[in-house]
Amino acid sequence: MEAVRIGCSGWSYDDWRDGAFYPPRLPPRDFLRHYAGRFDTVELNASFYRLPVRTTVERWARVVPDDFRFAVKVSRYLTHVVRLADTAEHLALLLERIEPLIAADKLGPLLWQLPPTFRRDDARLAAALDAMPTELRHAIEFRDASWFADPVLSLLEQHHVALVIGDRPEVHAFQRDELTTDFTYLRFHYGSRGRRGNYSPGELEEWAERIERMRERAEVWAYFNNDWEAFAPANARVLSDHLRVAA
């Protein structure tokens, strides 16, 4: 069975304070340390909106355990504005900022989330895949139905890039659960049977069963993005319990 890492999309949310996840009066500078004592990975979402300051990244690398890993979301400028054009040039700016994570061996996959208005363009995708550094792991989240086609999945397989499996109602009709490389990347946006986006116990148990099947063939990286009301850390811990992995 391959390894499973389960965490949340980010760690600094107001709804997690005052006992919901963080102890009362815990200063924000200690949030990541506390989080990393309970999970072994996090998805860095802030990098989607702005490039992180290198000194801040150096601190992140220092305060987490050696086996902790950061998945990093690629800048929306690259995925949403220029839409994968000149990938090598724009990605180099991000890689320079997160180099302390690379140097410390604490970098997980890079997450490439495409906008729902970006329709299938095989040539542009192929050029971007060619520009992605092969020494790093990459996962792509498509949000338009046109991308879920066999030629696109073949491109991902050829470049050893993971297809992100996104759990949100608007993609259920076309999302495919294909494993295109030796790891898979799951994003839990919000539950459909729990209250207000919380995942129900039944949903989490069903996902645990699916992940058990996936890990027979691939390493699994899974993140909860339903951060409001501290649903994400609670759901991540329950899923971890089902799979008997660290949380």
CSV table of C-alpha atoms in Angstrom, one decimal:
chain,number,residue,atom,x,y,z
A,1,MET,CA,0.0,0.0,0.0
A,2,GLU,CA,1.3,3.5,-0.9
A,3,ALA,CA,1.5,6.4,1.5
A,4,VAL,CA,-1.4,8.7,2.2
A,5,ARG,CA,-1.0,12.3,3.4
A,6,ILE,CA,-4.1,14.2,4.5
A,7,GLY,CA,-4.3,17.9,5.4
A,8,CYS,CA,-6.0,21.2,4.8
A,9,SER,CA,-5.9,24.0,2.2
A,10,GLY,CA,-4.1,26.6,4.4
A,11,TRP,CA,-3.8,26.9,8.1
A,12,SER,CA,-4.7,30.5,9.1
A,13,TYR,CA,-8.4,31.1,9.4
A,14,ASP,CA,-10.5,33.1,11.9
A,15,ASP,CA,-13.0,30.3,12.2
A,16,TRP,CA,-10.2,28.0,13.6
A,17,ARG,CA,-9.4,30.2,16.6
A,18,ASP,CA,-10.6,30.2,20.2
A,19,GLY,CA,-10.7,26.5,20.6
A,20,ALA,CA,-12.4,25.5,17.3
A,21,PHE,CA,-9.0,24.1,16.2
A,22,TYR,CA,-6.4,26.4,17.7
A,23,PRO,CA,-6.2,26.8,21.5
A,24,PRO,CA,-7.6,30.1,22.9
A,25,ARG,CA,-5.1,33.0,22.8
A,26,LEU,CA,-2.6,31.0,20.6
A,27,PRO,CA,-0.7,33.8,18.7
A,28,PRO,CA,-1.0,33.5,14.9
A,29,ARG,CA,2.8,33.1,14.6
A,30,ASP,CA,2.4,29.7,16.3
A,31,PHE,CA,-0.5,28.5,14.1
A,32,LEU,CA,1.7,26.6,11.6
A,33,ARG,CA,3.6,24.9,14.4
A,34,HIS,CA,0.4,23.8,16.1
A,35,TYR,CA,-1.1,22.6,12.8
A,36,ALA,CA,2.1,20.7,11.9
A,37,GLY,CA,1.8,18.8,15.2
A,38,ARG,CA,-1.5,17.3,14.0
A,39,PHE,CA,-1.1,16.9,10.2
A,40,ASP,CA,1.9,16.0,8.0
A,41,THR,CA,1.0,18.2,5.0
A,42,VAL,CA,-0.7,21.4,4.0
A,43,GLU,CA,-1.7,23.0,0.8
A,44,LEU,CA,-0.3,26.5,0.5
A,45,ASN,CA,-3.1,28.6,-1.1
A,46,ALA,CA,-1.6,32.0,-0.4
A,47,SER,CA,0.9,31.5,-3.3
A,48,PHE,CA,-2.1,31.5,-5.7
A,49,TYR,CA,-2.8,35.2,-4.9
A,50,ARG,CA,0.7,36.6,-4.3
A,51,LEU,CA,4.3,35.3,-4.3
A,52,PRO,CA,5.4,34.5,-0.8
A,53,VAL,CA,8.3,36.4,0.8
A,54,ARG,CA,11.4,34.1,0.8
A,55,THR,CA,12.2,34.9,4.5
A,56,THR,CA,8.7,33.8,5.4
A,57,VAL,CA,9.1,30.6,3.5
A,58,GLU,CA,12.4,30.0,5.4
A,59,ARG,CA,10.6,30.3,8.7
A,60,TRP,CA,7.8,27.9,7.5
A,61,ALA,CA,10.5,25.3,6.7
A,62,ARG,CA,12.1,25.7,10.1
A,63,VAL,CA,9.0,25.4,12.3
A,64,VAL,CA,7.6,22.2,10.8
A,65,PRO,CA,8.9,18.6,11.4
A,66,ASP,CA,11.3,17.0,9.0
A,67,ASP,CA,8.6,14.8,7.5
A,68,PHE,CA,6.2,17.6,6.9
A,69,ARG,CA,5.4,18.6,3.2
A,70,PHE,CA,3.9,21.7,1.6
A,71,ALA,CA,1.9,21.3,-1.6
A,72,VAL,CA,2.1,24.7,-3.3
A,73,LYS,CA,-0.6,26.2,-5.5
A,74,VAL,CA,0.8,27.9,-8.6
A,75,SER,CA,0.2,31.6,-9.1
A,76,ARG,CA,-3.2,32.6,-10.6
A,77,TYR,CA,-1.2,34.9,-12.9
A,78,LEU,CA,0.2,31.8,-14.7
A,79,THR,CA,-3.0,29.7,-14.6
A,80,HIS,CA,-5.8,32.3,-14.9
A,81,VAL,CA,-4.3,35.4,-16.5
A,82,VAL,CA,-1.7,34.2,-19.1
A,83,ARG,CA,-3.3,30.7,-19.0
A,84,LEU,CA,-0.2,28.6,-19.1
A,85,ALA,CA,1.7,30.8,-21.6
A,86,ASP,CA,5.4,31.2,-21.1
A,87,THR,CA,5.2,28.7,-18.2
A,88,ALA,CA,9.0,28.4,-17.6
A,89,GLU,CA,9.5,32.1,-17.3
A,90,HIS,CA,6.6,32.7,-14.8
A,91,LEU,CA,7.1,29.5,-12.8
A,92,ALA,CA,10.7,30.5,-12.2
A,93,LEU,CA,9.6,33.4,-10.1
A,94,LEU,CA,7.6,31.1,-7.8
A,95,LEU,CA,10.3,28.5,-7.6
A,96,GLU,CA,12.8,31.1,-6.5
A,97,ARG,CA,10.6,32.1,-3.6
A,98,ILE,CA,9.9,28.6,-2.4
A,99,GLU,CA,13.4,27.4,-2.8
A,100,PRO,CA,13.8,27.0,1.0
A,101,LEU,CA,11.2,24.3,0.9
A,102,ILE,CA,13.0,22.5,-1.9
A,103,ALA,CA,16.3,22.8,-0.1
A,104,ALA,CA,14.8,21.4,3.1
A,105,ASP,CA,13.1,18.5,1.2
A,106,LYS,CA,9.7,19.8,2.4
A,107,LEU,CA,8.1,20.5,-1.0
A,108,GLY,CA,5.2,18.3,-2.1
A,109,PRO,CA,3.4,18.6,-5.4
A,110,LEU,CA,2.7,21.8,-7.2
A,111,LEU,CA,-1.0,22.4,-7.7
A,112,TRP,CA,-2.1,23.9,-11.1
A,113,GLN,CA,-5.7,24.9,-10.8
A,114,LEU,CA,-7.2,26.1,-14.1
A,115,PRO,CA,-10.2,28.4,-14.2
A,116,PRO,CA,-13.6,27.0,-15.2
A,117,THR,CA,-13.6,29.4,-18.2
A,118,PHE,CA,-10.4,27.8,-19.6
A,119,ARG,CA,-11.5,25.3,-22.3
A,120,ARG,CA,-9.5,22.5,-23.6
A,121,ASP,CA,-6.4,23.5,-25.6
A,122,ASP,CA,-4.1,20.5,-26.1
A,123,ALA,CA,-1.2,22.5,-27.7
A,124,ARG,CA,-1.1,25.0,-24.9
A,125,LEU,CA,-1.3,22.2,-22.3
A,126,ALA,CA,1.5,20.2,-24.0
A,127,ALA,CA,3.8,23.3,-24.1
A,128,ALA,CA,3.2,23.9,-20.4
A,129,LEU,CA,3.8,20.3,-19.5
A,130,ASP,CA,7.1,20.3,-21.4
A,131,ALA,CA,8.2,23.4,-19.4
A,132,MET,CA,7.4,21.9,-16.0
A,133,PRO,CA,10.6,20.8,-14.1
A,134,THR,CA,10.7,17.0,-14.1
A,135,GLU,CA,12.4,16.9,-10.7
A,136,LEU,CA,9.2,18.2,-9.1
A,137,ARG,CA,5.8,16.7,-8.8
A,138,HIS,CA,2.8,18.4,-10.6
A,139,ALA,CA,-0.9,18.0,-10.3
A,140,ILE,CA,-3.5,19.8,-12.6
A,141,GLU,CA,-7.1,20.6,-11.6
A,142,PHE,CA,-9.3,21.0,-14.6
A,143,ARG,CA,-12.7,22.7,-14.0
A,144,ASP,CA,-14.2,22.6,-17.5
A,145,ALA,CA,-15.7,19.4,-18.9
A,146,SER,CA,-13.8,19.6,-22.2
A,147,TRP,CA,-10.5,18.7,-20.5
A,148,PHE,CA,-11.7,15.3,-19.4
A,149,ALA,CA,-10.8,13.5,-22.6
A,150,ASP,CA,-8.5,10.6,-23.3
A,151,PRO,CA,-5.9,12.5,-25.3
A,152,VAL,CA,-5.6,15.0,-22.4
A,153,LEU,CA,-5.1,12.2,-19.9
A,154,SER,CA,-2.6,10.6,-22.1
A,155,LEU,CA,-0.6,13.9,-22.1
A,156,LEU,CA,-0.6,13.8,-18.3
A,157,GLU,CA,0.5,10.2,-18.3
A,158,GLN,CA,3.4,10.9,-20.7
A,159,HIS,CA,4.6,13.8,-18.5
A,160,HIS,CA,4.0,11.9,-15.2
A,161,VAL,CA,1.6,14.6,-14.0
A,162,ALA,CA,-1.4,13.9,-11.7
A,163,LEU,CA,-5.0,14.6,-12.6
A,164,VAL,CA,-6.5,16.3,-9.6
A,165,ILE,CA,-9.7,14.7,-8.4
A,166,GLY,CA,-11.9,17.6,-7.2
A,167,ASP,CA,-14.9,17.0,-5.1
A,168,ARG,CA,-17.4,19.7,-5.7
A,169,PRO,CA,-21.0,19.4,-7.1
A,170,GLU,CA,-20.4,21.4,-10.2
A,171,VAL,CA,-17.8,19.0,-11.5
A,172,HIS,CA,-19.4,15.7,-10.4
A,173,ALA,CA,-21.0,15.2,-13.9
A,174,PHE,CA,-17.6,15.1,-15.7
A,175,GLN,CA,-14.8,14.6,-13.1
A,176,ARG,CA,-12.8,11.4,-13.7
A,177,ASP,CA,-10.9,9.5,-11.1
A,178,GLU,CA,-8.0,8.5,-13.4
A,179,LEU,CA,-4.6,7.8,-12.0
A,180,THR,CA,-2.1,9.3,-14.5
A,181,THR,CA,1.1,8.9,-12.5
A,182,ASP,CA,2.5,7.3,-9.3
A,183,PHE,CA,0.6,9.7,-7.1
A,184,THR,CA,-2.9,11.2,-7.0
A,185,TYR,CA,-4.1,14.5,-5.6
A,186,LEU,CA,-7.6,15.0,-4.0
A,187,ARG,CA,-9.3,18.3,-3.2
A,188,PHE,CA,-12.3,18.2,-1.0
A,189,HIS,CA,-14.1,21.5,-1.6
A,190,TYR,CA,-17.3,20.9,0.3
A,191,GLY,CA,-19.5,18.0,1.3
A,192,SER,CA,-22.8,17.4,-0.3
A,193,ARG,CA,-24.6,15.5,2.5
A,194,GLY,CA,-23.3,17.3,5.6
A,195,ARG,CA,-24.6,20.7,6.8
A,196,ARG,CA,-23.3,23.9,5.3
A,197,GLY,CA,-20.5,22.1,3.4
A,198,ASN,CA,-19.3,19.9,6.2
A,199,TYR,CA,-18.7,16.3,5.1
A,200,SER,CA,-21.0,13.8,6.7
A,201,PRO,CA,-19.6,10.7,8.4
A,202,GLY,CA,-21.0,8.5,5.6
A,203,GLU,CA,-19.2,10.6,2.9
A,204,LEU,CA,-15.9,10.4,4.7
A,205,GLU,CA,-16.2,6.6,5.2
A,206,GLU,CA,-17.0,6.3,1.5
A,207,TRP,CA,-14.0,8.4,0.6
A,208,ALA,CA,-11.8,6.3,2.8
A,209,GLU,CA,-12.8,3.2,0.9
A,210,ARG,CA,-12.0,4.9,-2.4
A,211,ILE,CA,-8.6,6.0,-1.1
A,212,GLU,CA,-7.8,2.5,0.0
A,213,ARG,CA,-8.3,1.3,-3.5
A,214,MET,CA,-6.3,4.2,-5.0
A,215,ARG,CA,-3.3,3.6,-2.7
A,216,GLU,CA,-2.9,0.1,-4.1
A,217,ARG,CA,-1.5,1.8,-7.1
A,218,ALA,CA,-0.5,5.4,-6.2
A,219,GLU,CA,0.6,7.6,-3.3
A,220,VAL,CA,-2.3,9.9,-2.2
A,221,TRP,CA,-2.2,13.6,-1.3
A,222,ALA,CA,-5.6,14.8,0.0
A,223,TYR,CA,-6.7,18.3,1.2
A,224,PHE,CA,-9.9,19.7,2.7
A,225,ASN,CA,-10.7,23.2,1.4
A,226,ASN,CA,-14.0,23.7,3.4
A,227,ASP,CA,-12.2,25.9,6.0
A,228,TRP,CA,-15.3,27.8,7.4
A,229,GLU,CA,-16.5,26.7,10.8
A,230,ALA,CA,-13.3,24.6,11.2
A,231,PHE,CA,-14.9,21.9,9.1
A,232,ALA,CA,-11.6,21.2,7.2
A,233,PRO,CA,-9.4,20.1,10.1
A,234,ALA,CA,-12.3,18.1,11.7
A,235,ASN,CA,-13.0,16.3,8.4
A,236,ALA,CA,-9.3,15.7,7.8
A,237,ARG,CA,-8.9,14.1,11.2
A,238,VAL,CA,-11.9,11.8,10.7
A,239,LEU,CA,-10.7,10.7,7.3
A,240,SER,CA,-7.2,10.1,8.8
A,241,ASP,CA,-8.7,7.9,11.5
A,242,HIS,CA,-10.6,5.8,8.9
A,243,LEU,CA,-7.3,5.3,7.0
A,244,ARG,CA,-5.2,5.0,10.2
A,245,VAL,CA,-2.7,7.6,9.1
A,246,ALA,CA,-1.2,10.4,11.1
A,247,ALA,CA,-3.4,13.4,12.0
